[in-house]
Coordinates of N, CA and C in Angstrom, one line a residue:
M1 N 0.8 -1.2 0.0 CA 0.0 0.0 0.0 C 0.9 1.2 0.0
H2 N 0.6 2.2 -0.9 CA 1.4 3.4 -1.0 C 0.6 4.5 -0.3
D3 N 1.5 5.5 0.2 CA 0.9 6.7 0.7 C 0.5 7.5 -0.5
C4 N -0.7 8.1 -0.5 CA -1.2 8.7 -1.7 C -1.2 10.3 -1.6
K5 N -0.8 10.8 -0.5 CA -0.8 12.3 -0.4 C 0.6 12.8 -0.3
P6 N 1.1 13.8 -1.0 CA 2.4 14.3 -0.8 C 2.5 14.9 0.6
T7 N 3.7 14.8 1.1 CA 3.9 15.4 2.5 C 4.7 16.7 2.3
L8 N 4.8 17.4 3.4 CA 5.6 18.6 3.4 C 7.0 18.3 3.1
D9 N 7.5 17.1 3.6 CA 8.9 16.7 3.3 C 9.0 16.5 1.7
D10 N 8.0 15.9 1.1 CA 8.1 15.7 -0.4 C 8.3 17.1 -1.1
V11 N 7.4 18.1 -0.7 CA 7.5 19.4 -1.3 C 8.9 20.0 -1.0
G12 N 9.3 19.8 0.3 CA 10.6 20.4 0.6 C 11.8 19.8 -0.2
R13 N 11.7 18.5 -0.4 CA 12.8 17.9 -1.2 C 12.8 18.4 -2.7
L14 N 11.6 18.6 -3.2 CA 11.5 19.1 -4.6 C 11.9 20.5 -4.6
V15 N 11.5 21.3 -3.7 CA 11.9 22.8 -3.7 C 13.5 22.8 -3.5
S16 N 14.0 22.0 -2.6 CA 15.5 22.0 -2.4 C 16.2 21.7 -3.7
S17 N 15.6 20.9 -4.6 CA 16.3 20.5 -5.8 C 16.3 21.8 -6.8
L18 N 15.5 22.8 -6.5 CA 15.5 24.0 -7.3 C 16.4 25.1 -6.8
T19 N 16.8 25.0 -5.6 CA 17.5 26.2 -5.0 C 19.0 26.2 -5.3
G20 N 19.5 25.1 -5.7 CA 20.9 25.0 -6.0 C 21.1 25.3 -7.5
P21 N 22.3 25.0 -8.1 CA 22.4 25.1 -9.5 C 21.4 24.2 -10.2
H22 N 20.9 24.7 -11.3 CA 19.8 23.9 -12.0 C 20.3 22.6 -12.5
D23 N 19.6 21.6 -12.1 CA 19.9 20.2 -12.4 C 18.7 19.5 -12.9
L24 N 18.4 19.6 -14.2 CA 17.2 19.1 -14.8 C 17.0 17.6 -14.4
V25 N 18.0 16.8 -14.6 CA 17.8 15.3 -14.4 C 17.7 15.1 -12.9
G26 N 18.5 15.8 -12.1 CA 18.4 15.6 -10.6 C 17.0 16.0 -10.1
T27 N 16.4 17.1 -10.6 CA 15.0 17.4 -10.2 C 14.0 16.4 -10.6
C28 N 14.2 15.9 -11.9 CA 13.3 14.8 -12.4 C 13.4 13.6 -11.5
K29 N 14.6 13.3 -11.1 CA 14.8 12.1 -10.2 C 14.1 12.2 -8.9
V30 N 14.2 13.4 -8.3 CA 13.5 13.7 -7.1 C 12.0 13.5 -7.3
L31 N 11.4 14.1 -8.3 CA 10.0 14.0 -8.6 C 9.6 12.5 -8.9
D32 N 10.5 11.8 -9.6 CA 10.2 10.4 -9.9 C 10.2 9.6 -8.6
G33 N 11.1 9.9 -7.7 CA 11.1 9.2 -6.4 C 9.9 9.5 -5.5
I34 N 9.4 10.7 -5.5 CA 8.2 11.1 -4.8 C 7.0 10.4 -5.4
L35 N 6.9 10.4 -6.7 CA 5.7 9.8 -7.4 C 5.7 8.3 -7.2
A36 N 6.9 7.7 -7.3 CA 7.0 6.2 -7.1 C 6.6 5.8 -5.6
R37 N 7.0 6.6 -4.7 CA 6.6 6.3 -3.3 C 5.1 6.5 -3.1
L38 N 4.5 7.6 -3.7 CA 3.1 7.9 -3.5 C 2.2 6.9 -4.3
Y39 N 2.6 6.5 -5.5 CA 1.6 5.8 -6.4 C 2.2 4.5 -6.9
G40 N 3.4 4.2 -6.7 CA 4.0 2.9 -7.2 C 3.9 2.8 -8.7
H41 N 4.3 3.9 -9.4 CA 4.2 3.8 -10.9 C 5.2 2.8 -11.5
K42 N 4.9 2.5 -12.7 CA 5.7 1.6 -13.5 C 6.7 2.3 -14.3
L43 N 6.3 3.5 -14.8 CA 7.2 4.3 -15.7 C 6.9 5.7 -15.5
F44 N 7.9 6.5 -15.5 CA 7.8 8.0 -15.4 C 8.6 8.6 -16.4
T45 N 8.0 9.4 -17.3 CA 8.8 10.2 -18.3 C 8.4 11.6 -18.3
V46 N 9.4 12.5 -18.7 CA 9.1 13.9 -18.8 C 9.5 14.3 -20.2
L47 N 8.6 15.0 -20.9 CA 8.9 15.5 -22.3 C 8.8 17.0 -22.4
R48 N 9.6 17.5 -23.3 CA 9.4 18.9 -23.7 C 8.7 19.0 -25.0
F49 N 7.9 20.1 -25.2 CA 7.2 20.3 -26.4 C 8.0 21.2 -27.3
I50 N 8.3 20.7 -28.6 CA 9.0 21.5 -29.5 C 8.0 22.0 -30.6
R51 N 7.6 23.2 -30.3 CA 6.4 23.8 -31.2 C 6.8 23.9 -32.6
K52 N 8.0 24.3 -33.0 CA 8.3 24.5 -34.4 C 8.2 23.2 -35.2
D53 N 8.5 22.1 -34.5 CA 8.5 20.8 -35.2 C 7.2 20.0 -34.9
M54 N 6.3 20.6 -34.0 CA 5.1 19.9 -33.5 C 5.5 18.4 -33.0
E55 N 6.6 18.4 -32.2 CA 7.0 17.1 -31.7 C 7.3 17.3 -30.2
S56 N 7.4 16.1 -29.5 CA 7.8 16.1 -28.1 C 9.1 15.3 -28.0
E57 N 9.9 15.7 -27.1 CA 11.2 15.1 -26.9 C 11.4 14.7 -25.5
R58 N 11.7 13.4 -25.2 CA 11.8 12.9 -23.9 C 13.2 13.4 -23.3
F59 N 13.2 14.0 -22.1 CA 14.5 14.4 -21.5 C 14.7 13.7 -20.2
Y60 N 13.7 12.9 -19.7 CA 13.8 12.1 -18.5 C 13.0 10.8 -18.7
S61 N 13.5 9.7 -18.3 CA 12.8 8.4 -18.3 C 13.3 7.6 -17.2
S62 N 12.3 7.0 -16.5 CA 12.7 6.0 -15.4 C 13.1 4.7 -16.0
D63 N 12.8 4.5 -17.3 CA 13.2 3.3 -18.1 C 13.8 3.7 -19.4
P64 N 15.1 4.2 -19.3 CA 15.7 4.6 -20.6 C 16.0 3.5 -21.6
A65 N 16.0 2.3 -21.2 CA 16.2 1.2 -22.2 C 15.1 1.1 -23.1
T66 N 13.8 1.3 -22.6 CA 12.7 1.2 -23.4 C 12.2 2.5 -24.0
Y67 N 12.3 3.5 -23.2 CA 11.9 4.9 -23.6 C 13.2 5.8 -23.4
P68 N 14.1 5.8 -24.4 CA 15.4 6.5 -24.2 C 15.2 8.0 -24.2
V69 N 16.1 8.6 -23.5 CA 16.2 10.1 -23.5 C 16.5 10.5 -24.9
L70 N 15.9 11.7 -25.3 CA 16.0 12.3 -26.6 C 15.2 11.6 -27.7
G71 N 14.4 10.6 -27.2 CA 13.4 10.0 -28.2 C 12.3 11.1 -28.5
R72 N 11.9 11.1 -29.7 CA 10.9 12.1 -30.2 C 9.7 11.4 -30.8
K73 N 8.5 12.1 -30.7 CA 7.4 11.7 -31.4 C 6.5 12.9 -31.8
A74 N 5.8 12.7 -32.9 CA 4.9 13.8 -33.4 C 3.7 13.8 -32.4
T75 N 3.2 15.0 -32.2 CA 2.1 15.1 -31.2 C 0.8 15.7 -31.7
P76 N 0.7 16.4 -32.9 CA -0.5 17.1 -33.1 C -1.7 16.2 -33.4
E77 N -1.5 15.0 -33.9 CA -2.7 14.1 -34.3 C -3.2 13.3 -33.1
T78 N -2.5 13.3 -32.0 CA -2.9 12.5 -30.9 C -3.9 13.2 -29.9
V79 N -4.7 12.4 -29.3 CA -5.5 13.0 -28.2 C -4.7 13.6 -27.1
W80 N -3.6 12.8 -26.8 CA -2.7 13.3 -25.8 C -2.1 14.7 -26.1
G81 N -1.7 14.9 -27.4 CA -1.2 16.1 -27.8 C -2.2 17.3 -27.7
K82 N -3.4 17.0 -28.0 CA -4.5 18.0 -28.0 C -4.8 18.4 -26.5
V83 N -5.1 17.4 -25.7 CA -5.5 17.6 -24.3 C -4.4 18.2 -23.5
V84 N -3.2 17.6 -23.5 CA -2.1 18.0 -22.6 C -1.3 19.2 -23.2
L85 N -0.9 19.1 -24.5 CA 0.0 20.1 -25.0 C -0.6 21.3 -25.7
T86 N -1.9 21.1 -26.0 CA -2.6 22.3 -26.6 C -3.5 22.9 -25.6
D87 N -4.3 22.1 -24.9 CA -5.3 22.6 -24.0 C -4.7 22.8 -22.6
G88 N -3.5 22.2 -22.3 CA -2.9 22.3 -20.9 C -3.7 21.7 -19.8
E89 N -4.4 20.6 -20.2 CA -5.2 19.9 -19.2 C -4.6 18.5 -18.8
I90 N -4.9 18.0 -17.6 CA -4.5 16.7 -17.2 C -5.3 15.7 -18.0
M91 N -4.7 14.6 -18.5 CA -5.4 13.5 -19.2 C -5.2 12.2 -18.4
I92 N -6.3 11.6 -18.1 CA -6.2 10.3 -17.5 C -6.7 9.2 -18.5
S93 N -5.8 8.2 -18.7 CA -6.2 7.0 -19.5 C -6.4 5.9 -18.5
R94 N -7.7 5.5 -18.3 CA -8.1 4.6 -17.3 C -7.8 3.1 -17.6
D95 N -7.8 2.8 -18.9 CA -7.6 1.4 -19.3 C -7.0 1.3 -20.7
A96 N -6.9 0.0 -21.2 CA -6.3 -0.2 -22.5 C -7.0 0.5 -23.6
D97 N -8.4 0.5 -23.5 CA -9.1 1.2 -24.6 C -8.7 2.7 -24.6
D98 N -8.6 3.4 -23.4 CA -8.2 4.8 -23.4 C -6.8 4.9 -24.0
I99 N -5.9 4.1 -23.6 CA -4.5 4.2 -24.0 C -4.4 4.0 -25.5
R100 N -5.1 3.0 -26.1 CA -5.2 2.8 -27.5 C -5.7 4.0 -28.3
R101 N -6.7 4.6 -27.7 CA -7.4 5.8 -28.3 C -6.5 7.1 -28.2
N102 N -5.7 7.2 -27.1 CA -5.0 8.4 -26.9 C -3.5 8.5 -27.4
F103 N -2.9 7.3 -27.7 CA -1.5 7.2 -28.0 C -1.2 6.4 -29.3
S104 N -0.5 7.0 -30.2 CA -0.1 6.2 -31.4 C 0.9 5.1 -31.1
D105 N 1.7 5.2 -30.0 CA 2.6 4.2 -29.7 C 2.1 3.3 -28.6
H106 N 0.8 3.0 -28.6 CA 0.1 2.2 -27.6 C 0.7 0.8 -27.5
E107 N 1.2 0.2 -28.6 CA 1.7 -1.2 -28.6 C 3.0 -1.2 -27.7
T108 N 3.8 -0.2 -27.9 CA 5.0 -0.1 -27.0 C 4.6 0.1 -25.6
I109 N 3.6 0.9 -25.3 CA 3.1 1.1 -24.0 C 2.6 -0.2 -23.4
F110 N 1.8 -0.9 -24.1 CA 1.3 -2.2 -23.6 C 2.4 -3.2 -23.4
A111 N 3.4 -3.2 -24.2 CA 4.6 -4.1 -24.1 C 5.3 -3.9 -22.8
L112 N 5.2 -2.8 -22.2 CA 5.8 -2.5 -20.9 C 4.9 -3.0 -19.7
G113 N 3.7 -3.4 -20.0 CA 2.8 -3.8 -19.0 C 2.0 -2.7 -18.4
V114 N 1.9 -1.6 -19.1 CA 1.2 -0.4 -18.6 C -0.3 -0.6 -18.9
G115 N -1.1 -0.3 -17.8 CA -2.5 -0.5 -17.9 C -3.3 0.8 -17.8
S116 N -2.7 1.8 -17.2 CA -3.3 3.1 -17.1 C -2.2 4.2 -17.0
M117 N -2.7 5.4 -17.2 CA -1.7 6.5 -17.3 C -2.3 7.9 -17.0
I118 N -1.5 8.7 -16.4 CA -1.9 10.1 -16.2 C -0.8 11.0 -16.8
N119 N -1.2 12.0 -17.6 CA -0.3 12.9 -18.3 C -0.6 14.3 -17.7
V120 N 0.4 14.9 -17.2 CA 0.2 16.2 -16.5 C 1.0 17.3 -17.3
P121 N 0.4 18.4 -17.8 CA 1.1 19.4 -18.5 C 2.1 20.1 -17.6
L122 N 3.3 20.4 -18.2 CA 4.3 21.2 -17.5 C 4.0 22.7 -17.9
L123 N 3.5 23.4 -17.0 CA 3.1 24.8 -17.3 C 4.0 25.8 -16.5
W124 N 4.4 26.9 -17.3 CA 5.2 27.9 -16.6 C 5.0 29.2 -17.4
N125 N 4.7 30.3 -16.6 CA 4.6 31.6 -17.2 C 3.5 31.6 -18.3
G126 N 2.5 30.9 -18.1 CA 1.4 30.8 -19.1 C 1.7 30.0 -20.4
E127 N 2.8 29.3 -20.4 CA 3.1 28.5 -21.5 C 3.1 27.0 -21.2
I128 N 2.8 26.1 -22.1 CA 2.9 24.7 -22.0 C 4.3 24.3 -22.4
L129 N 5.1 23.8 -21.5 CA 6.5 23.4 -21.8 C 6.6 22.0 -22.3
G130 N 5.7 21.1 -21.8 CA 5.8 19.7 -22.1 C 4.8 19.0 -21.2
S131 N 5.2 17.7 -20.9 CA 4.3 16.9 -20.0 C 5.1 16.0 -19.1
A132 N 4.6 15.7 -18.0 CA 5.1 14.6 -17.1 C 4.1 13.5 -17.2
N133 N 4.6 12.3 -17.4 CA 3.7 11.1 -17.7 C 4.0 10.0 -16.7
I134 N 2.9 9.7 -16.0 CA 3.0 8.6 -15.0 C 2.2 7.4 -15.4
S135 N 2.9 6.3 -15.6 CA 2.2 5.1 -16.1 C 2.2 4.0 -15.0
F136 N 1.1 3.3 -15.0 CA 0.8 2.3 -14.0 C 0.6 0.9 -14.6
A137 N 1.0 -0.1 -13.8 CA 0.8 -1.5 -14.3 C -0.7 -1.8 -14.3
G138 N -1.5 -1.4 -13.4 CA -2.9 -1.7 -13.4 C -3.7 -0.4 -13.3
D139 N -4.6 -0.3 -12.4 CA -5.4 0.9 -12.3 C -4.9 1.8 -11.2
G140 N -3.5 2.0 -11.1 CA -2.9 2.8 -10.2 C -3.3 4.3 -10.3
Y141 N -3.8 4.7 -11.4 CA -4.2 6.1 -11.6 C -5.3 6.5 -10.5
R142 N -6.0 5.5 -10.0 CA -7.1 5.8 -9.1 C -6.6 6.4 -7.8
A143 N -5.3 6.1 -7.4 CA -4.8 6.6 -6.2 C -4.3 8.1 -6.3
A144 N -4.1 8.5 -7.5 CA -3.5 9.8 -7.8 C -4.5 10.9 -7.8
D145 N -4.2 12.0 -7.1 CA -5.1 13.2 -7.1 C -4.5 14.1 -8.1
P146 N -5.3 14.5 -9.1 CA -4.8 15.4 -10.2 C -4.3 16.7 -9.6
A147 N -4.9 17.2 -8.6 CA -4.5 18.5 -8.0 C -3.1 18.3 -7.4
D148 N -2.8 17.2 -6.7 CA -1.5 16.9 -6.1 C -0.5 16.8 -7.3
L149 N -0.8 16.1 -8.3 CA 0.1 16.0 -9.4 C 0.4 17.3 -10.1
R150 N -0.6 18.1 -10.3 CA -0.4 19.4 -10.9 C 0.6 20.3 -10.0
M151 N 0.4 20.2 -8.7 CA 1.3 20.9 -7.8 C 2.7 20.4 -7.8
L152 N 2.9 19.1 -7.7 CA 4.3 18.5 -7.7 C 5.0 18.8 -9.1
V153 N 4.3 18.6 -10.2 CA 4.9 18.8 -11.5 C 5.1 20.3 -11.7
G154 N 4.2 21.2 -11.2 CA 4.4 22.6 -11.3 C 5.6 23.1 -10.5
I155 N 5.9 22.5 -9.4 CA 7.1 22.9 -8.6 C 8.4 22.7 -9.5
A156 N 8.4 21.6 -10.3 CA 9.6 21.3 -11.1 C 9.7 22.2 -12.4
A157 N 8.6 22.8 -12.7 CA 8.5 23.6 -14.0 C 9.6 24.6 -14.2
P158 N 10.0 25.4 -13.2 CA 11.1 26.4 -13.4 C 12.4 25.8 -14.0
V159 N 12.7 24.6 -13.5 CA 14.0 24.0 -14.0 C 13.8 23.6 -15.5
V160 N 12.7 23.1 -15.9 CA 12.4 22.8 -17.3 C 12.4 24.1 -18.1
A161 N 11.8 25.1 -17.6 CA 11.8 26.4 -18.3 C 13.2 27.0 -18.5
S162 N 14.0 26.8 -17.5 CA 15.4 27.3 -17.6 C 16.2 26.5 -18.6
A163 N 16.0 25.2 -18.7 CA 16.7 24.3 -19.6 C 16.2 24.5 -21.0
F164 N 14.9 24.7 -21.2 CA 14.3 24.7 -22.5 C 13.4 25.9 -22.6
P165 N 13.9 27.1 -22.8 CA 13.1 28.3 -23.0 C 12.1 28.1 -24.1
V166 N 10.9 28.7 -23.9 CA 9.9 28.6 -25.0 C 10.4 29.5 -26.2
E167 N 10.3 28.9 -27.4 CA 10.7 29.7 -28.6 C 9.6 30.5 -29.1
D168 N 9.8 31.6 -29.6 CA 8.8 32.5 -30.2 C 8.3 31.9 -31.5

C-alpha cells in the first residue's frame, strides 16, 4: 500500500532541488522518487514540447532502455497532444481502450505492461512546456489526485523552463 498524499517533506525535497544550480535530471529524479513512493508507478517520463516541429522530446525516463532520453514523437494528431500540449489539461487514460485511443505508440506502452496513465502538462509563465507522464501497471491512476500531481509537477517547471526556454 502506498501513501497517496504528498507530504511537506516531499514538497521540501522538490523545492530543495530547485534552490541550487539547475539540475534538470536531478530534479526529475526527485520528482520520480516522490511519485514512485506515492503511487507505485511503473514508468515515469518527462517530455518537452518543440512547437516549431510539433514534436515532443523525452528528456527524462525512469526506463531509458525502453523509452530512451532524446526520443521524439509527433504530437498534433494524438488525443494526448491536444488535451495536454494544446489545452494544458491533465489527461487520465483509465484502461487499455483509453491508451489505444490516446496514443499512437500504444503497442510499445502495452509491451511495458502499462494498464493506465496520467499525463500532466508542464506549465510555466502561461506556456505549456511539455508533460510529465506517470504510467501504472494496473489501475494505479485511481490513487493519484490530479491536484496533487499538478502541484508537484508545477514545482519542477522552473527547472524545465530554464533548460528549454519557449521559442517564439
